[in-house]
mmCIF file of C-alpha atoms and ligand atoms in Angstrom:
data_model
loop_
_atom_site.group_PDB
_atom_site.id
_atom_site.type_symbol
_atom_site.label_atom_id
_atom_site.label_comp_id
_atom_site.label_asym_id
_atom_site.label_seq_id
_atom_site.Cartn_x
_atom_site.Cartn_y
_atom_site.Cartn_z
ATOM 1 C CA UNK A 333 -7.513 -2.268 1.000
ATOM 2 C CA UNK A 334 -5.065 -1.671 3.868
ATOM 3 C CA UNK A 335 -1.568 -0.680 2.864
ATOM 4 C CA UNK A 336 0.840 -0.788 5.426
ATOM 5 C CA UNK A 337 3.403 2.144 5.155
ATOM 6 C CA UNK A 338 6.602 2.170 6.716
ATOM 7 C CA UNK A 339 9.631 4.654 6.957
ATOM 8 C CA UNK A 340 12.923 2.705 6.624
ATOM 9 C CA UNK A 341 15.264 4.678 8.315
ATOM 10 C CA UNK A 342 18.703 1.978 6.335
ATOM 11 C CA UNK A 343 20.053 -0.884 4.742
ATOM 12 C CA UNK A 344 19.613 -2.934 8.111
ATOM 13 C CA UNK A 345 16.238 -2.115 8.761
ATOM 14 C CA UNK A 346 14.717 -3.069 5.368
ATOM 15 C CA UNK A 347 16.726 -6.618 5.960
ATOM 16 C CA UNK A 348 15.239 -6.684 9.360
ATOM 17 C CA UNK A 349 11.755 -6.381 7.507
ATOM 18 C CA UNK A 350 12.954 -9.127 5.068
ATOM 19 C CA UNK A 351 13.950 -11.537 7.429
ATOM 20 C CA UNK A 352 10.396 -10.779 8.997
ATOM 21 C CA UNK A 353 8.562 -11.758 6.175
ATOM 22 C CA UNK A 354 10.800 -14.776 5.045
ATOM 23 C CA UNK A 355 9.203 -17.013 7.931
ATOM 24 C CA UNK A 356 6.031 -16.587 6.285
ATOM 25 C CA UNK A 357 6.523 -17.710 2.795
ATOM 26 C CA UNK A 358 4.996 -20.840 1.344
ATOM 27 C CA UNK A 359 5.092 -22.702 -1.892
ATOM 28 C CA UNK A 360 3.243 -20.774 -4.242
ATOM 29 C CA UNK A 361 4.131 -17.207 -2.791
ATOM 30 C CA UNK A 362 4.609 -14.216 -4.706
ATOM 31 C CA UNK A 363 5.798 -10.923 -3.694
ATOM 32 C CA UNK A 364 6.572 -8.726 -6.391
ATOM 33 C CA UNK A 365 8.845 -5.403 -5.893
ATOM 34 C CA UNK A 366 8.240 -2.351 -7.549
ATOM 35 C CA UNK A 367 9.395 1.163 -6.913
ATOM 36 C CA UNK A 368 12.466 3.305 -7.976
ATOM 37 C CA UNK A 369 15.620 2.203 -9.867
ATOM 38 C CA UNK A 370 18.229 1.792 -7.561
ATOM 39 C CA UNK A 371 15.746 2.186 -4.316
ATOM 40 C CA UNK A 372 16.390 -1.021 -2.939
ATOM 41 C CA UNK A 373 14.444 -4.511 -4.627
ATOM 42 C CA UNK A 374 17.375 -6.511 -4.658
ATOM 43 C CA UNK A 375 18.509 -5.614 -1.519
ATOM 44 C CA UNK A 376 15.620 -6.748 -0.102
ATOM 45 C CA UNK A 377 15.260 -9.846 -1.943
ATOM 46 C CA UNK A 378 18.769 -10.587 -1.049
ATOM 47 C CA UNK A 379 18.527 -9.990 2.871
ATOM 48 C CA UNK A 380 15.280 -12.477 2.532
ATOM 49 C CA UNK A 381 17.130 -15.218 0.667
ATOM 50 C CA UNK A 382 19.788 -14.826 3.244
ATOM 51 C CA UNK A 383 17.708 -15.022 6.067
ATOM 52 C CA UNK A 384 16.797 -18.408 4.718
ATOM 53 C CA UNK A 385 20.049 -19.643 3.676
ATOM 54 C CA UNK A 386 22.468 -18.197 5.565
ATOM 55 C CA UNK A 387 24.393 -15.198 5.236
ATOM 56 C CA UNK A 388 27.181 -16.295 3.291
ATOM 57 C CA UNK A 389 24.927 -17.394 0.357
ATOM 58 C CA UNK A 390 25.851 -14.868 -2.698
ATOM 59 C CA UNK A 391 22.751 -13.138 -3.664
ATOM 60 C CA UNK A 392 23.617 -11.660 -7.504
ATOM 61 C CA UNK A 393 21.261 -8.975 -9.181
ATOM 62 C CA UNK A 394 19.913 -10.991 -11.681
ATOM 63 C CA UNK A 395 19.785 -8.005 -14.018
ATOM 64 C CA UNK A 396 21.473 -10.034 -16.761
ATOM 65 C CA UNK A 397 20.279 -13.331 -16.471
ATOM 66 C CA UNK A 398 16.832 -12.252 -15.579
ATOM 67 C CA UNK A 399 16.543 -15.026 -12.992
ATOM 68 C CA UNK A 400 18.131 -16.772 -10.188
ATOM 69 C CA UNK A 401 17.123 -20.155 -7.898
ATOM 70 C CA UNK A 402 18.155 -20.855 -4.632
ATOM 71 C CA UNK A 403 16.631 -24.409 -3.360
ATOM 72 C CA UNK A 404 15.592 -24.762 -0.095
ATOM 73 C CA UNK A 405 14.153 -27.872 1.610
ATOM 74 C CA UNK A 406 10.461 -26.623 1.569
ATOM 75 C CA UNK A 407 10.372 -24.785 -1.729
ATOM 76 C CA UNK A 408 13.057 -22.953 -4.047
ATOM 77 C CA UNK A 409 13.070 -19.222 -4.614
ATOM 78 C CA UNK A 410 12.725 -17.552 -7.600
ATOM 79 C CA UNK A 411 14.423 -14.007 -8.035
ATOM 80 C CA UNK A 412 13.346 -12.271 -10.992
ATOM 81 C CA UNK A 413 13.781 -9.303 -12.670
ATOM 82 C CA UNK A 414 11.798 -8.785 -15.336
ATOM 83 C CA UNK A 415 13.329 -4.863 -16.391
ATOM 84 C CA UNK A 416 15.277 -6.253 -19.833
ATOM 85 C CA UNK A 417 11.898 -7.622 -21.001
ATOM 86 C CA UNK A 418 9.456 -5.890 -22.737
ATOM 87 C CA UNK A 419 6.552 -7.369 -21.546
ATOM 88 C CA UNK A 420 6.290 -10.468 -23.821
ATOM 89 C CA UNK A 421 4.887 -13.127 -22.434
ATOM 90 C CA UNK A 422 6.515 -16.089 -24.193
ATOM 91 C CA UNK A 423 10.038 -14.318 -23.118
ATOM 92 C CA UNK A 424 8.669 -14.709 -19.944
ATOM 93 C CA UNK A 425 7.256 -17.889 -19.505
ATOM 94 C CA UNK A 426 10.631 -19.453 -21.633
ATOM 95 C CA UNK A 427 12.689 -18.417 -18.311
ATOM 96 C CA UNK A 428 10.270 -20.811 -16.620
ATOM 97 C CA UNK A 429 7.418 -19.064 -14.831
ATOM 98 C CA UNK A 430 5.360 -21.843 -14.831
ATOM 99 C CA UNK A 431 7.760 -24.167 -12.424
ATOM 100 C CA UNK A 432 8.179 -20.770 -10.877
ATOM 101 C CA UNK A 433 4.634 -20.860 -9.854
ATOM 102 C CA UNK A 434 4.043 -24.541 -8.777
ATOM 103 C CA UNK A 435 7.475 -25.386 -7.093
ATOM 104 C CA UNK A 436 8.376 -22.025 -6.012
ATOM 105 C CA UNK A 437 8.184 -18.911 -4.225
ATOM 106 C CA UNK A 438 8.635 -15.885 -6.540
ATOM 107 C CA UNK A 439 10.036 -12.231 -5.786
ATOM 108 C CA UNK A 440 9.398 -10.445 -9.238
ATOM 109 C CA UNK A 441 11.354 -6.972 -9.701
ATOM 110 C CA UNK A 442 9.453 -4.770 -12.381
ATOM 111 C CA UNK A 443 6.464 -6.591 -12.314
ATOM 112 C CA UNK A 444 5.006 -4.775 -14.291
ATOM 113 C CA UNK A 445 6.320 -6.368 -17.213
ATOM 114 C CA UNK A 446 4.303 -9.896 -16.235
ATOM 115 C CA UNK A 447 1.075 -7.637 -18.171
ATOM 116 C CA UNK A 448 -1.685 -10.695 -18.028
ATOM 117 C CA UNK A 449 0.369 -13.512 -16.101
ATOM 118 C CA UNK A 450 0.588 -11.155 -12.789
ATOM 119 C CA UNK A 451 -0.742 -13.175 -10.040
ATOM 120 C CA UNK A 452 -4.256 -12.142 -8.433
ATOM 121 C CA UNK A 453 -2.750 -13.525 -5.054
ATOM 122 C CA UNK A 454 0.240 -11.484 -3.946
ATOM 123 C CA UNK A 455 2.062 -9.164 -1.370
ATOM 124 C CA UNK A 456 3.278 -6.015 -3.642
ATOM 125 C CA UNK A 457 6.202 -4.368 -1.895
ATOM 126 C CA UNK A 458 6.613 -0.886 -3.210
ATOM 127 C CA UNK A 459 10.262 0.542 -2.474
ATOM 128 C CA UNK A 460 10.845 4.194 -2.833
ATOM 129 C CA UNK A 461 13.513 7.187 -1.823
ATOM 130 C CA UNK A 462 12.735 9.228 0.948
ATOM 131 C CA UNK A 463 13.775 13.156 0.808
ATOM 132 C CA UNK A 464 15.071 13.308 4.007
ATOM 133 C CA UNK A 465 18.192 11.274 3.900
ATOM 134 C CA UNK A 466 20.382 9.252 1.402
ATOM 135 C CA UNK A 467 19.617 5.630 3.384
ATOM 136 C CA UNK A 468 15.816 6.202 4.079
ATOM 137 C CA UNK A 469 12.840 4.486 2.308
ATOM 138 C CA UNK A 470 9.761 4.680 2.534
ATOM 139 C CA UNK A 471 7.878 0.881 1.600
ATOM 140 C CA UNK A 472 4.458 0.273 0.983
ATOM 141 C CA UNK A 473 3.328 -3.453 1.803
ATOM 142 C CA UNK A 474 -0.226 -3.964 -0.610
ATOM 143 C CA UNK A 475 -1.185 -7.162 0.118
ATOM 144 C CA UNK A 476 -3.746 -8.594 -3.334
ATOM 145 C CA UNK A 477 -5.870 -11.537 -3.085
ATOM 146 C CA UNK A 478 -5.589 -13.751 -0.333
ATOM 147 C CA UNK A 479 -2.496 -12.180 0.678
ATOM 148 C CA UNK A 480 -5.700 -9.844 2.443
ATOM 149 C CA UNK A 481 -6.702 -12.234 5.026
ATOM 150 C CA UNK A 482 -2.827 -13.347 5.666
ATOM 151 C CA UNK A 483 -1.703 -9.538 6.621
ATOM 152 C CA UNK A 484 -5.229 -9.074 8.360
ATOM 153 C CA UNK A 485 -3.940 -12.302 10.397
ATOM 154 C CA UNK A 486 -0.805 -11.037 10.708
ATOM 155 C CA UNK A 487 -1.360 -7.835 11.923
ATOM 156 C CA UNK A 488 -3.679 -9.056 14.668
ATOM 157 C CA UNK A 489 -1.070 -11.897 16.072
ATOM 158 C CA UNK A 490 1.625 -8.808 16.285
ATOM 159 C CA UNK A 491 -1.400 -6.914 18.169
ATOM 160 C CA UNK A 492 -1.372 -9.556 20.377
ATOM 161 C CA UNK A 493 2.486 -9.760 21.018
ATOM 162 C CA UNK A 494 2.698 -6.340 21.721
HETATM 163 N N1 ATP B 1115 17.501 1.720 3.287
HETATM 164 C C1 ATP B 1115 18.038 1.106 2.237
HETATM 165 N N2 ATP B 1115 17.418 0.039 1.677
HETATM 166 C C2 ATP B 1115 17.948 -0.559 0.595
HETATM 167 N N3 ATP B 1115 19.076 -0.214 -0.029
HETATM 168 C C3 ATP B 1115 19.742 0.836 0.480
HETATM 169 C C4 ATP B 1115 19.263 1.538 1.623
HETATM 170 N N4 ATP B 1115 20.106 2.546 1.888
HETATM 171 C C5 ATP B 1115 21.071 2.468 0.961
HETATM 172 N N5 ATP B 1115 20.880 1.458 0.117
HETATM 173 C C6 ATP B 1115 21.715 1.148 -1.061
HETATM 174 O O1 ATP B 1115 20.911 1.389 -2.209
HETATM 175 C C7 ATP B 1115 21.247 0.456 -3.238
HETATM 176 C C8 ATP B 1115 20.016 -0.323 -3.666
HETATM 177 O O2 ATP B 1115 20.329 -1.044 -4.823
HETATM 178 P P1 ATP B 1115 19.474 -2.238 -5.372
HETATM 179 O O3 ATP B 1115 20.271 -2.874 -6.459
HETATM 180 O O4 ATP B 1115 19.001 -3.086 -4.266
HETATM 181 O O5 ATP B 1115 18.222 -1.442 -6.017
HETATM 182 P P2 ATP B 1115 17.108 -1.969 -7.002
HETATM 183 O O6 ATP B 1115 15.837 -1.329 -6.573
HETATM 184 O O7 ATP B 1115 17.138 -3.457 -7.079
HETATM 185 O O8 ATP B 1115 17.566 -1.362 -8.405
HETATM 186 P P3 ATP B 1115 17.112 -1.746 -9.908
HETATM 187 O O9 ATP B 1115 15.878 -0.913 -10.169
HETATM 188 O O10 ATP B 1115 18.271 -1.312 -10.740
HETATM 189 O O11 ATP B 1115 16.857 -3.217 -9.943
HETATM 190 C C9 ATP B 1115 22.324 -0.449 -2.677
HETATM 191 O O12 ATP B 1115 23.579 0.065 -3.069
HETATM 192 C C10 ATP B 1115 22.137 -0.311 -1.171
HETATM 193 O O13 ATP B 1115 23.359 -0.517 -0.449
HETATM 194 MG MG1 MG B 1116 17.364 -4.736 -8.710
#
């Protein structure tokens, strides 16, 4: 599998990676964000909602509330984050996965706690700290399923840019 790694140097550069991806999202989309507490999930899911709404949208963790949507015309977003749960499924599906899934596209912090309803099909973004400075990341893009032949396509139209 190819994992894409990048080094993030700040705050603006992992939005200008978010608002690279956002053009590419379809109904039916999940990226799920894992990596360090504090490393950078929400950031990133809020500089991709806002690249599709707008930047004055208000982009809340949804630590307590576990989820947030934001409609758009061709789908609405789902912002998740799963870290409160402990992995049960009903809890999970009662903050309505399953619309999630057919209306929506889905950005899932901790997905790990999804256990058996993580979808094969996805783009895992893996956020981490970097030692050498306070702002930099380092973010692994493992694309799952048929997320594959999307990055394979994507890779080779940026090839062609460049
Ligand atoms: N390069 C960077 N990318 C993202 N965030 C950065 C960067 N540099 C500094 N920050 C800061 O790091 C913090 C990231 O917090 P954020 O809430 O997005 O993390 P998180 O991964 O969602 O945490 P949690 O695990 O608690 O959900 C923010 O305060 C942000 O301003
Ligand atoms: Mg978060």
């Amino acid at each position: 599998m190819t994992v894409e790694t990048l080094i993030i140097e700040n705050e603006a550069a992992l939005a200008g990676l978010a608002a690279r991806l956002a053009p590419l999202l379809k109904r039916g989309d999940v990226l799920t964000l894992k990596g360090d507490l504090g490393a950078g999930k929400t950031a990133f899911a809020r500089a991709l909602i806002r690249t599709l709404a707008g930047e004055s949208v208000d982009v809340p963790s949804p630590t307590f509330t576990l989820v947030q949507v934001y409609d758009f015309p061709s789908f609405s977003v789902y912002h998740f984050d799963l870290y409160r749960l402990e992995g049960k499924e009903i809890d999970i599906l009662e903050l309505g996965w399953d619309d999630a899934r057919r209306d929506g596209v889905c950005l899932v912090e901790w997905p790990e706690r999804l256990g058996a309803l993580l979808p094969q099909d996805r783009l895992e973004i893996a956020i981490n700290f970097h030692k050498s400075n306070e702002t930099v990341r380092e973010i692994a893009l493992k694309p799952f399923g048929a997320w594959m032949a999307r990055a394979a396509m994507e890779r080779a139209a940026e090839k062609e840019l460049s």
